[in-house]
Amino acid sequence: MDHFLYRDGALFAEDVPLSEIAAAVGTPFYVYSTATLLRHYTVLDEALAGTDHLVCYAMKAASNQAILKTLAQAGAGMDVVSGGEYLRAKAAGVPGERIVFSGIGKTADEIRMALTGGIRQFNVESEPEMEVLNRVAGEVGVTAPITIRVNPDVDAKTHAKIATGKSENKFGIPIARAREVYAMAAAMEHLEVIGIDVHIGSQLTDLAPFELAYQKVAELTGILRADGHNIRRLDLGGGLGIPYARSNEAPPLPVEYGAMVQRTVGHLGCEIEIEPGRLIAGNAGCMISEVIYVKSGEGRDFLILDGAMNDLIRPAMYEAHHDIVPVIEPEPGVEQVPYDIVGPVCESGDTFAKQRMMPPLTAGDLVAFRSAGAYGAVMSSEYNTRPLIPEVLVKGDQYAVIRRRPTFDEMINRDSIPEWL
Ligand code: LLP
């Protein structure tokens, strides 16, 4: 569910017409709905009600300060994967005790930053990382709370580039070696083992792989407790999918996910953490773009937009589907025509959709890419010297630019010319 709906023939974000924002900030741009962000956070939070839990938003999905602050004020924790994300979370007012640090390549500097600034826990992914963490914690003079991310060797049945829970993936330690690695951790002076972490992939549209992984975590909890470890927190990762093609996709509901969590690990008396990114931000954001040209090709027509793969890379990178809808609602019964919808970047990969049925459009029309709130703006680049596009946050009838478009001078002046030139 989201708050991008047609009203009187025009697409709105909450109570603001998207055409009004387009006129004010120019296209392309990202726009987020506060109500949708909060709704998704709340639905997840409520799905885990009855269990001691914390929803740690995986801020890699959309990390604008205004989005983080919106969620932090609602009580969310954050899952961060870099020193930069840690600093962003802190800058948005998230206290250290609500920040978990994930990722396979945390550097000593990043670890030091988090230990000094305060951290809820590190999700440790390897023995060498554990050794560095132990050393740095000793230097800082603190004890680092850790979970160890186990790789349960479960097929998440999602796109290969975003599956993380099979043994061939680079993530976590093989679950079969968990006892050995937990024993190593327990012997380290500056670490405190508090729990287990698992994350098997992203955009999962079936509960079965989660269930399998969580059953393995439950079993491991018993084994590790018998070994003498005080396992009291389970971080169950993120990954619950969203409907990208609304006409034919219905991923599991958060409430079904919550019931499954309860069923698999609820009896263990552990505090539960989840790390959803896409489920919170995905359908809370759209990318709005303008048709520059309609070009007739050999047996096909191209809609050439001012937005491109550098602004929204998901279709080029993961063959991802985004619903694309006109900002002016088509008249009922209007005959749809097929378009290849493309951006202006000079490679054929800059294609958003092929032979997509749309109402007839002309230059100057606006379109909205739905479900672009997660992994949209954060993955954008300035390829082809195209400025990073603005981000706008709507709340009711108000909107604000939360990241402005850089000027060309700012972009060019970031380069420096060596003195020999
Ligand atoms: N926790 C960890 C350790 C993760 O690696 C991820 C995502 C999440 C949580 C959040 O997963 P989510 O709830 O958003 O599915 N750029 C790709 C998605 C990459 C996901 C990476 N890790 C895309 O656009 O589909």
Short mmCIF file of C-alpha atoms and ligand atoms in Angstrom, two decimals:
data_model
loop_
_atom_site.label_atom_id
_atom_site.label_comp_id
_atom_site.label_asym_id
_atom_site.label_seq_id
_atom_site.Cartn_x
_atom_site.Cartn_y
_atom_site.Cartn_z
CA MET A 1 0.00 0.00 0.00
CA ASP A 2 1.23 3.49 -0.77
CA HIS A 3 0.12 7.10 -0.96
CA PHE A 4 0.69 7.73 -4.68
CA LEU A 5 -2.85 7.79 -6.04
CA TYR A 6 -4.76 9.44 -8.87
CA ARG A 7 -7.06 12.21 -7.79
CA ASP A 8 -9.22 14.13 -10.27
CA GLY A 9 -7.21 12.71 -13.15
CA ALA A 10 -3.72 13.48 -11.81
CA LEU A 11 -1.20 11.48 -9.80
CA PHE A 12 -0.61 12.82 -6.31
CA ALA A 13 1.95 12.10 -3.60
CA GLU A 14 -0.29 12.29 -0.53
CA ASP A 15 -1.99 15.67 -1.00
CA VAL A 16 0.46 17.17 -3.46
CA PRO A 17 0.07 16.87 -7.26
CA LEU A 18 3.28 15.49 -8.75
CA SER A 19 3.02 17.93 -11.64
CA GLU A 20 3.30 20.78 -9.12
CA ILE A 21 6.56 19.38 -7.73
CA ALA A 22 7.85 18.80 -11.27
CA ALA A 23 7.16 22.42 -12.17
CA ALA A 24 8.97 23.62 -9.06
CA VAL A 25 12.06 21.37 -9.00
CA GLY A 26 12.36 20.19 -12.60
CA THR A 27 12.62 16.59 -13.79
CA PRO A 28 13.78 13.97 -13.19
CA PHE A 29 13.45 13.70 -9.43
CA TYR A 30 12.70 11.22 -6.66
CA VAL A 31 9.72 11.81 -4.41
CA TYR A 32 8.95 9.99 -1.16
CA SER A 33 5.79 9.82 0.91
CA THR A 34 6.17 10.23 4.67
CA ALA A 35 2.86 8.44 5.26
CA THR A 36 3.99 5.38 3.28
CA LEU A 37 7.38 5.24 5.01
CA LEU A 38 5.73 5.37 8.42
CA ARG A 39 3.00 2.94 7.48
CA HIS A 40 5.49 0.32 6.35
CA TYR A 41 7.60 0.77 9.45
CA THR A 42 4.53 0.51 11.68
CA VAL A 43 3.13 -2.55 9.93
CA LEU A 44 6.42 -4.37 10.45
CA ASP A 45 6.74 -3.18 14.02
CA GLU A 46 3.22 -4.40 14.75
CA ALA A 47 3.88 -7.73 13.01
CA LEU A 48 6.46 -8.42 15.72
CA ALA A 49 4.37 -7.09 18.59
CA GLY A 50 4.35 -9.46 21.52
CA THR A 51 8.05 -10.19 21.13
CA ASP A 52 10.80 -7.94 22.42
CA HIS A 53 12.09 -6.54 19.11
CA LEU A 54 13.68 -3.71 17.18
CA VAL A 55 13.12 -2.90 13.52
CA CYS A 56 16.51 -1.75 12.24
CA TYR A 57 15.92 -0.04 8.90
CA ALA A 58 18.56 -1.14 6.36
CA MET A 59 19.45 2.39 5.36
CA LYS A 60 21.36 1.28 2.28
CA ALA A 61 17.92 1.26 0.61
CA ALA A 62 17.41 5.03 0.92
CA SER A 63 19.64 7.01 3.21
CA ASN A 64 18.63 10.65 2.89
CA GLN A 65 18.83 12.37 6.27
CA ALA A 66 15.16 13.35 6.13
CA ILE A 67 14.10 9.74 5.56
CA LEU A 68 16.30 8.50 8.39
CA LYS A 69 14.98 11.16 10.73
CA THR A 70 11.37 10.33 9.85
CA LEU A 71 11.94 6.68 10.73
CA ALA A 72 14.16 7.34 13.75
CA GLN A 73 11.50 9.59 15.27
CA ALA A 74 9.05 6.70 14.91
CA GLY A 75 11.42 4.52 16.93
CA ALA A 76 13.36 2.66 14.24
CA GLY A 77 16.90 1.50 14.69
CA MET A 78 19.30 1.42 11.74
CA ASP A 79 21.33 -1.26 10.04
CA VAL A 80 24.49 0.31 8.62
CA VAL A 81 27.16 -1.18 6.38
CA SER A 82 29.85 1.49 6.26
CA GLY A 83 31.41 4.25 8.30
CA GLY A 84 29.58 6.73 6.10
CA GLU A 85 26.22 5.14 6.87
CA TYR A 86 27.09 5.09 10.56
CA LEU A 87 27.79 8.83 10.47
CA ARG A 88 24.60 9.47 8.49
CA ALA A 89 22.55 7.58 11.07
CA LYS A 90 24.15 9.50 13.91
CA ALA A 91 23.65 12.81 12.08
CA ALA A 92 19.94 11.99 11.73
CA GLY A 93 19.73 11.60 15.50
CA VAL A 94 19.81 7.81 15.83
CA PRO A 95 21.49 6.87 19.12
CA GLY A 96 24.34 4.36 18.97
CA GLU A 97 22.37 1.81 20.96
CA ARG A 98 19.93 1.58 18.05
CA ILE A 99 22.58 1.08 15.32
CA VAL A 100 23.74 -2.35 14.18
CA PHE A 101 26.80 -2.65 11.96
CA SER A 102 26.65 -5.28 9.19
CA GLY A 103 28.92 -6.01 6.24
CA ILE A 104 31.79 -8.30 5.31
CA GLY A 105 34.52 -5.68 4.97
CA LYS A 106 34.41 -3.39 7.98
CA THR A 107 37.76 -1.63 8.22
CA ALA A 108 39.60 -1.00 11.50
CA ASP A 109 38.82 2.72 11.11
CA GLU A 110 35.10 2.05 10.67
CA ILE A 111 35.10 -0.28 13.65
CA ARG A 112 36.88 2.32 15.77
CA MET A 113 34.37 4.98 14.74
CA ALA A 114 31.44 2.82 15.81
CA LEU A 115 33.05 1.69 19.07
CA THR A 116 33.82 5.26 20.00
CA GLY A 117 30.46 6.67 18.97
CA GLY A 118 28.36 3.86 20.45
CA ILE A 119 26.92 0.76 18.83
CA ARG A 120 24.20 -1.77 19.53
CA GLN A 121 26.12 -4.66 18.05
CA PHE A 122 28.45 -5.72 15.26
CA ASN A 123 27.24 -8.49 12.99
CA VAL A 124 30.58 -10.21 12.46
CA GLU A 125 31.09 -12.08 9.21
CA SER A 126 34.51 -13.74 9.46
CA GLU A 127 37.31 -14.79 11.79
CA PRO A 128 39.75 -12.13 10.55
CA GLU A 129 37.12 -9.45 11.16
CA MET A 130 36.65 -10.82 14.67
CA GLU A 131 40.35 -10.50 15.35
CA VAL A 132 40.46 -6.88 14.18
CA LEU A 133 37.34 -6.06 16.20
CA ASN A 134 38.86 -7.61 19.32
CA ARG A 135 42.10 -5.67 18.85
CA VAL A 136 40.41 -2.32 18.19
CA ALA A 137 37.98 -2.78 21.09
CA GLY A 138 40.99 -3.40 23.33
CA GLU A 139 42.65 -0.21 22.06
CA VAL A 140 39.49 1.83 22.63
CA GLY A 141 39.01 0.20 26.03
CA VAL A 142 35.51 -1.20 25.49
CA THR A 143 33.85 -4.57 25.01
CA ALA A 144 32.25 -5.04 21.60
CA PRO A 145 28.84 -6.73 21.57
CA ILE A 146 28.64 -9.16 18.65
CA THR A 147 26.46 -11.56 16.80
CA ILE A 148 28.02 -13.79 14.19
CA ARG A 149 26.35 -13.94 10.80
CA VAL A 150 25.82 -17.53 9.84
CA ASN A 151 25.32 -18.65 6.27
CA PRO A 152 22.55 -21.26 6.44
CA ASP A 153 23.02 -22.52 2.85
CA VAL A 154 19.45 -21.79 1.88
CA ASP A 155 18.33 -20.87 -1.62
CA ALA A 156 16.48 -17.57 -1.31
CA LYS A 157 14.98 -17.99 -4.79
CA THR A 158 15.64 -14.41 -5.77
CA HIS A 159 17.82 -12.70 -8.40
CA ALA A 160 21.35 -14.15 -8.25
CA LYS A 161 22.92 -10.73 -7.64
CA ILE A 162 20.96 -10.22 -4.43
CA ALA A 163 20.92 -13.76 -2.99
CA THR A 164 23.27 -14.08 -0.02
CA GLY A 165 22.39 -17.25 1.85
CA LYS A 166 23.98 -19.99 -0.25
CA SER A 167 27.31 -21.50 0.70
CA GLU A 168 28.94 -20.12 -2.46
CA ASN A 169 28.06 -16.54 -1.46
CA LYS A 170 30.65 -14.35 0.27
CA PHE A 171 28.49 -13.71 3.33
CA GLY A 172 28.66 -15.05 6.87
CA ILE A 173 30.36 -18.15 8.17
CA PRO A 174 29.11 -21.60 7.15
CA ILE A 175 26.56 -22.70 9.72
CA ALA A 176 28.37 -26.03 10.02
CA ARG A 177 31.39 -24.17 11.46
CA ALA A 178 29.36 -22.01 13.85
CA ARG A 179 30.32 -23.82 17.07
CA GLU A 180 34.02 -23.52 16.32
CA VAL A 181 33.78 -19.81 15.45
CA TYR A 182 31.58 -19.00 18.46
CA ALA A 183 34.14 -20.72 20.69
CA MET A 184 36.87 -18.54 19.17
CA ALA A 185 34.79 -15.42 19.79
CA ALA A 186 34.05 -16.37 23.39
CA ALA A 187 37.76 -16.70 24.03
CA MET A 188 38.46 -13.16 22.86
CA GLU A 189 38.89 -10.73 25.68
CA HIS A 190 37.20 -7.67 24.21
CA LEU A 191 34.19 -9.32 22.55
CA GLU A 192 30.88 -10.24 24.09
CA VAL A 193 28.83 -12.79 22.18
CA ILE A 194 25.18 -11.84 22.43
CA GLY A 195 23.43 -13.53 19.54
CA ILE A 196 23.14 -14.86 16.01
CA ASP A 197 22.65 -13.01 12.73
CA VAL A 198 21.31 -14.28 9.42
CA HIS A 199 20.31 -12.60 6.15
CA ILE A 200 19.68 -14.76 3.11
CA GLY A 201 18.89 -12.25 0.39
CA SER A 202 16.67 -9.50 -0.86
CA GLN A 203 13.29 -9.31 -2.65
CA LEU A 204 12.14 -12.70 -1.35
CA THR A 205 8.60 -13.36 -2.48
CA ASP A 206 8.09 -16.61 -0.61
CA LEU A 207 8.29 -17.28 3.13
CA ALA A 208 9.66 -20.81 2.76
CA PRO A 209 13.38 -19.90 2.46
CA PHE A 210 13.09 -17.57 5.47
CA GLU A 211 11.38 -20.30 7.43
CA LEU A 212 14.08 -22.82 6.60
CA ALA A 213 16.82 -20.38 7.59
CA TYR A 214 15.11 -19.37 10.84
CA GLN A 215 14.56 -23.01 11.79
CA LYS A 216 18.29 -23.56 11.38
CA VAL A 217 18.96 -20.49 13.55
CA ALA A 218 16.59 -21.82 16.21
CA GLU A 219 18.37 -25.15 16.24
CA LEU A 220 21.74 -23.41 16.41
CA THR A 221 20.53 -21.29 19.34
CA GLY A 222 19.95 -24.46 21.36
CA ILE A 223 23.34 -25.89 20.42
CA LEU A 224 25.24 -22.70 21.24
CA ARG A 225 23.42 -22.26 24.53
CA ALA A 226 24.36 -25.82 25.44
CA ASP A 227 27.95 -24.84 24.66
CA GLY A 228 27.62 -22.11 27.27
CA HIS A 229 26.99 -19.03 25.07
CA ASN A 230 24.42 -16.55 26.30
CA ILE A 231 22.43 -16.23 23.08
CA ARG A 232 19.82 -13.59 23.77
CA ARG A 233 19.38 -11.69 20.50
CA LEU A 234 18.55 -12.94 17.00
CA ASP A 235 19.05 -10.63 14.04
CA LEU A 236 16.94 -12.15 11.28
CA GLY A 237 18.07 -9.79 8.49
CA GLY A 238 15.90 -8.12 5.88
CA GLY A 239 14.75 -9.31 2.52
CA LEU A 240 10.98 -9.42 2.51
CA GLY A 241 9.91 -8.59 -1.05
CA ILE A 242 7.47 -6.00 -2.36
CA PRO A 243 5.05 -6.09 -5.29
CA TYR A 244 6.87 -4.39 -8.19
CA ALA A 245 4.34 -5.48 -10.83
CA ARG A 246 1.16 -4.69 -9.00
CA SER A 247 -1.07 -6.46 -11.46
CA ASN A 248 0.33 -9.92 -10.76
CA GLU A 249 2.58 -10.01 -7.70
CA ALA A 250 1.52 -10.60 -4.11
CA PRO A 251 4.50 -11.23 -1.83
CA PRO A 252 3.80 -12.39 1.73
CA LEU A 253 2.32 -9.80 4.05
CA PRO A 254 4.37 -8.50 6.99
CA VAL A 255 1.80 -10.01 9.35
CA GLU A 256 2.40 -13.45 7.79
CA TYR A 257 6.13 -12.91 8.12
CA GLY A 258 5.67 -11.92 11.78
CA ALA A 259 3.67 -15.06 12.48
CA MET A 260 6.37 -17.17 10.86
CA VAL A 261 9.04 -15.48 13.00
CA GLN A 262 6.96 -16.24 16.06
CA ARG A 263 6.52 -19.85 14.97
CA THR A 264 10.19 -20.50 14.25
CA VAL A 265 12.05 -18.57 16.95
CA GLY A 266 9.38 -17.14 19.27
CA HIS A 267 9.82 -19.88 21.87
CA LEU A 268 13.50 -19.07 22.41
CA GLY A 269 12.96 -16.00 24.57
CA CYS A 270 15.36 -13.95 22.45
CA GLU A 271 15.09 -10.32 21.51
CA ILE A 272 14.37 -10.16 17.77
CA GLU A 273 15.87 -7.71 15.29
CA ILE A 274 14.97 -7.40 11.64
CA GLU A 275 16.72 -5.32 8.98
CA PRO A 276 14.15 -4.41 6.32
CA GLY A 277 15.18 -1.90 3.68
CA ARG A 278 13.07 -2.40 0.58
CA LEU A 279 9.87 -3.13 2.44
CA ILE A 280 10.01 0.22 4.18
CA ALA A 281 11.31 2.47 1.41
CA GLY A 282 10.49 0.67 -1.86
CA ASN A 283 6.89 1.64 -2.41
CA ALA A 284 7.35 4.89 -0.51
CA GLY A 285 9.18 6.47 -3.45
CA CYS A 286 8.70 7.19 -7.15
CA MET A 287 11.01 8.58 -9.78
CA ILE A 288 9.31 11.20 -11.93
CA SER A 289 10.62 11.76 -15.41
CA GLU A 290 9.58 13.67 -18.52
CA VAL A 291 9.23 12.36 -22.06
CA ILE A 292 11.78 14.21 -24.20
CA TYR A 293 10.98 12.59 -27.54
CA VAL A 294 8.78 9.89 -28.97
CA LYS A 295 10.88 8.27 -31.68
CA SER A 296 9.58 5.86 -34.29
CA GLY A 297 11.99 3.00 -34.80
CA GLU A 298 11.97 -0.13 -36.92
CA GLY A 299 8.72 -1.75 -35.89
CA ARG A 300 8.73 -0.09 -32.48
CA ASP A 301 8.34 3.27 -30.85
CA PHE A 302 10.75 4.57 -28.23
CA LEU A 303 9.76 6.81 -25.37
CA ILE A 304 12.96 8.73 -24.67
CA LEU A 305 12.90 10.07 -21.11
CA ASP A 306 15.05 12.60 -19.29
CA GLY A 307 15.69 9.99 -16.56
CA ALA A 308 18.29 7.34 -17.29
CA MET A 309 20.12 4.29 -15.98
CA ASN A 310 22.40 6.52 -13.92
CA ASP A 311 19.33 7.76 -12.03
CA LEU A 312 17.64 4.37 -11.59
CA ILE A 313 19.95 1.47 -12.35
CA ARG A 314 17.76 -1.44 -11.22
CA PRO A 315 16.34 -2.37 -14.66
CA ALA A 316 19.81 -2.34 -16.26
CA MET A 317 21.49 -4.14 -13.37
CA TYR A 318 18.93 -6.73 -12.26
CA GLU A 319 16.47 -6.80 -15.19
CA ALA A 320 14.13 -5.32 -12.60
CA HIS A 321 10.55 -4.42 -13.41
CA HIS A 322 9.11 -1.07 -12.34
CA ASP A 323 5.54 -0.12 -13.08
CA ILE A 324 5.65 3.10 -15.13
CA VAL A 325 2.50 5.18 -15.16
CA PRO A 326 1.55 8.53 -16.67
CA VAL A 327 1.21 11.38 -14.20
CA ILE A 328 -1.96 12.50 -15.98
CA GLU A 329 -4.44 9.66 -15.62
CA PRO A 330 -5.42 8.18 -18.98
CA GLU A 331 -9.06 8.50 -20.01
CA PRO A 332 -10.97 5.31 -19.25
CA GLY A 333 -10.91 2.92 -22.20
CA VAL A 334 -8.05 4.64 -24.01
CA GLU A 335 -6.22 2.17 -26.24
CA GLN A 336 -2.74 1.30 -24.96
CA VAL A 337 0.27 1.09 -27.26
CA PRO A 338 3.64 -0.66 -26.80
CA TYR A 339 6.76 1.42 -26.19
CA ASP A 340 10.39 0.71 -25.49
CA ILE A 341 11.02 3.12 -22.61
CA VAL A 342 14.60 4.34 -22.56
CA GLY A 343 16.91 6.99 -21.17
CA PRO A 344 19.35 9.20 -23.08
CA VAL A 345 22.55 7.46 -21.96
CA CYS A 346 24.70 6.15 -24.79
CA GLU A 347 24.33 2.43 -24.26
CA SER A 348 21.54 0.03 -25.07
CA GLY A 349 21.48 -1.10 -21.44
CA ASP A 350 19.84 2.24 -20.69
CA THR A 351 16.44 0.67 -21.25
CA PHE A 352 13.77 0.71 -18.54
CA ALA A 353 11.21 -1.49 -20.26
CA LYS A 354 10.63 -3.14 -23.62
CA GLN A 355 7.28 -3.21 -25.39
CA ARG A 356 5.54 -1.84 -22.32
CA MET A 357 1.86 -1.12 -22.89
CA MET A 358 1.10 2.53 -22.11
CA PRO A 359 -1.49 5.06 -23.13
CA PRO A 360 -0.19 7.16 -26.05
CA LEU A 361 2.28 9.77 -24.73
CA THR A 362 3.91 12.82 -26.26
CA ALA A 363 6.93 14.98 -25.52
CA GLY A 364 6.49 16.92 -22.29
CA ASP A 365 4.32 14.28 -20.60
CA LEU A 366 5.41 13.12 -17.15
CA VAL A 367 5.71 9.50 -16.06
CA ALA A 368 6.17 7.99 -12.61
CA PHE A 369 8.35 4.97 -11.95
CA ARG A 370 6.69 3.26 -9.03
CA SER A 371 8.47 1.29 -6.31
CA ALA A 372 11.65 3.30 -6.83
CA GLY A 373 12.11 4.41 -3.23
CA ALA A 374 14.55 1.63 -2.34
CA TYR A 375 17.88 1.25 -4.14
CA GLY A 376 16.99 4.13 -6.46
CA ALA A 377 18.60 7.42 -5.42
CA VAL A 378 21.29 5.65 -3.38
CA MET A 379 22.56 3.73 -6.40
CA SER A 380 22.54 6.69 -8.77
CA SER A 381 25.66 8.15 -10.33
CA GLU A 382 26.74 11.07 -12.48
CA TYR A 383 27.52 8.91 -15.51
CA ASN A 384 27.46 11.00 -18.70
CA THR A 385 27.92 14.04 -16.41
CA ARG A 386 24.27 13.92 -15.54
CA PRO A 387 23.63 15.60 -12.17
CA LEU A 388 22.37 13.47 -9.27
CA ILE A 389 18.65 14.11 -9.34
CA PRO A 390 16.86 15.85 -6.49
CA GLU A 391 14.98 14.06 -3.76
CA VAL A 392 11.72 15.48 -2.43
CA LEU A 393 9.80 14.45 0.69
CA VAL A 394 6.06 14.93 0.92
CA LYS A 395 4.08 15.07 4.14
CA GLY A 396 0.37 15.73 3.75
CA ASP A 397 0.04 18.90 1.69
CA GLN A 398 3.65 19.97 2.28
CA TYR A 399 6.74 19.05 0.35
CA ALA A 400 10.41 19.87 0.68
CA VAL A 401 13.50 19.29 -1.42
CA ILE A 402 15.66 17.04 0.76
CA ARG A 403 18.59 16.84 -1.66
CA ARG A 404 18.96 19.47 -4.31
CA ARG A 405 20.28 18.99 -7.79
CA PRO A 406 23.97 20.00 -7.95
CA THR A 407 24.98 22.68 -10.41
CA PHE A 408 27.24 21.77 -13.30
CA ASP A 409 29.92 24.02 -11.80
CA GLU A 410 29.80 22.04 -8.55
CA MET A 411 30.18 18.82 -10.47
CA ILE A 412 33.03 20.02 -12.65
CA ASN A 413 34.87 21.76 -9.84
CA ARG A 414 35.07 18.58 -7.81
CA ASP A 415 37.83 17.56 -10.19
CA SER A 416 41.25 19.08 -9.72
CA ILE A 417 43.87 19.61 -12.37
CA PRO A 418 47.48 18.61 -11.59
CA GLU A 419 49.93 21.49 -11.62
CA TRP A 420 51.82 20.06 -14.61
CA LEU A 421 48.82 20.66 -16.86
N1 LLP B 1 20.53 -6.70 5.86
C1 LLP B 1 21.61 -7.00 5.13
C2 LLP B 1 22.77 -7.60 5.78
C3 LLP B 1 21.61 -6.76 3.74
O1 LLP B 1 22.68 -7.06 3.02
C4 LLP B 1 20.47 -6.18 3.12
C5 LLP B 1 20.43 -5.89 1.70
C6 LLP B 1 19.36 -5.86 3.95
C7 LLP B 1 19.43 -6.14 5.31
C8 LLP B 1 18.11 -5.24 3.42
O2 LLP B 1 17.47 -6.05 2.50
P1 LLP B 1 16.01 -5.64 1.97
O3 LLP B 1 15.06 -5.70 3.15
O4 LLP B 1 16.11 -4.26 1.42
O5 LLP B 1 15.70 -6.64 0.93
N2 LLP B 1 20.37 -3.14 -4.78
C9 LLP B 1 19.54 -4.32 -4.80
C10 LLP B 1 19.29 -4.85 -3.40
C11 LLP B 1 20.55 -5.14 -2.63
C12 LLP B 1 20.30 -5.65 -1.23
C13 LLP B 1 21.57 -5.72 -0.46
N3 LLP B 1 21.43 -6.09 0.91
C14 LLP B 1 18.23 -4.00 -5.52
O6 LLP B 1 18.08 -2.89 -6.03
O7 LLP B 1 17.38 -4.88 -5.65
#
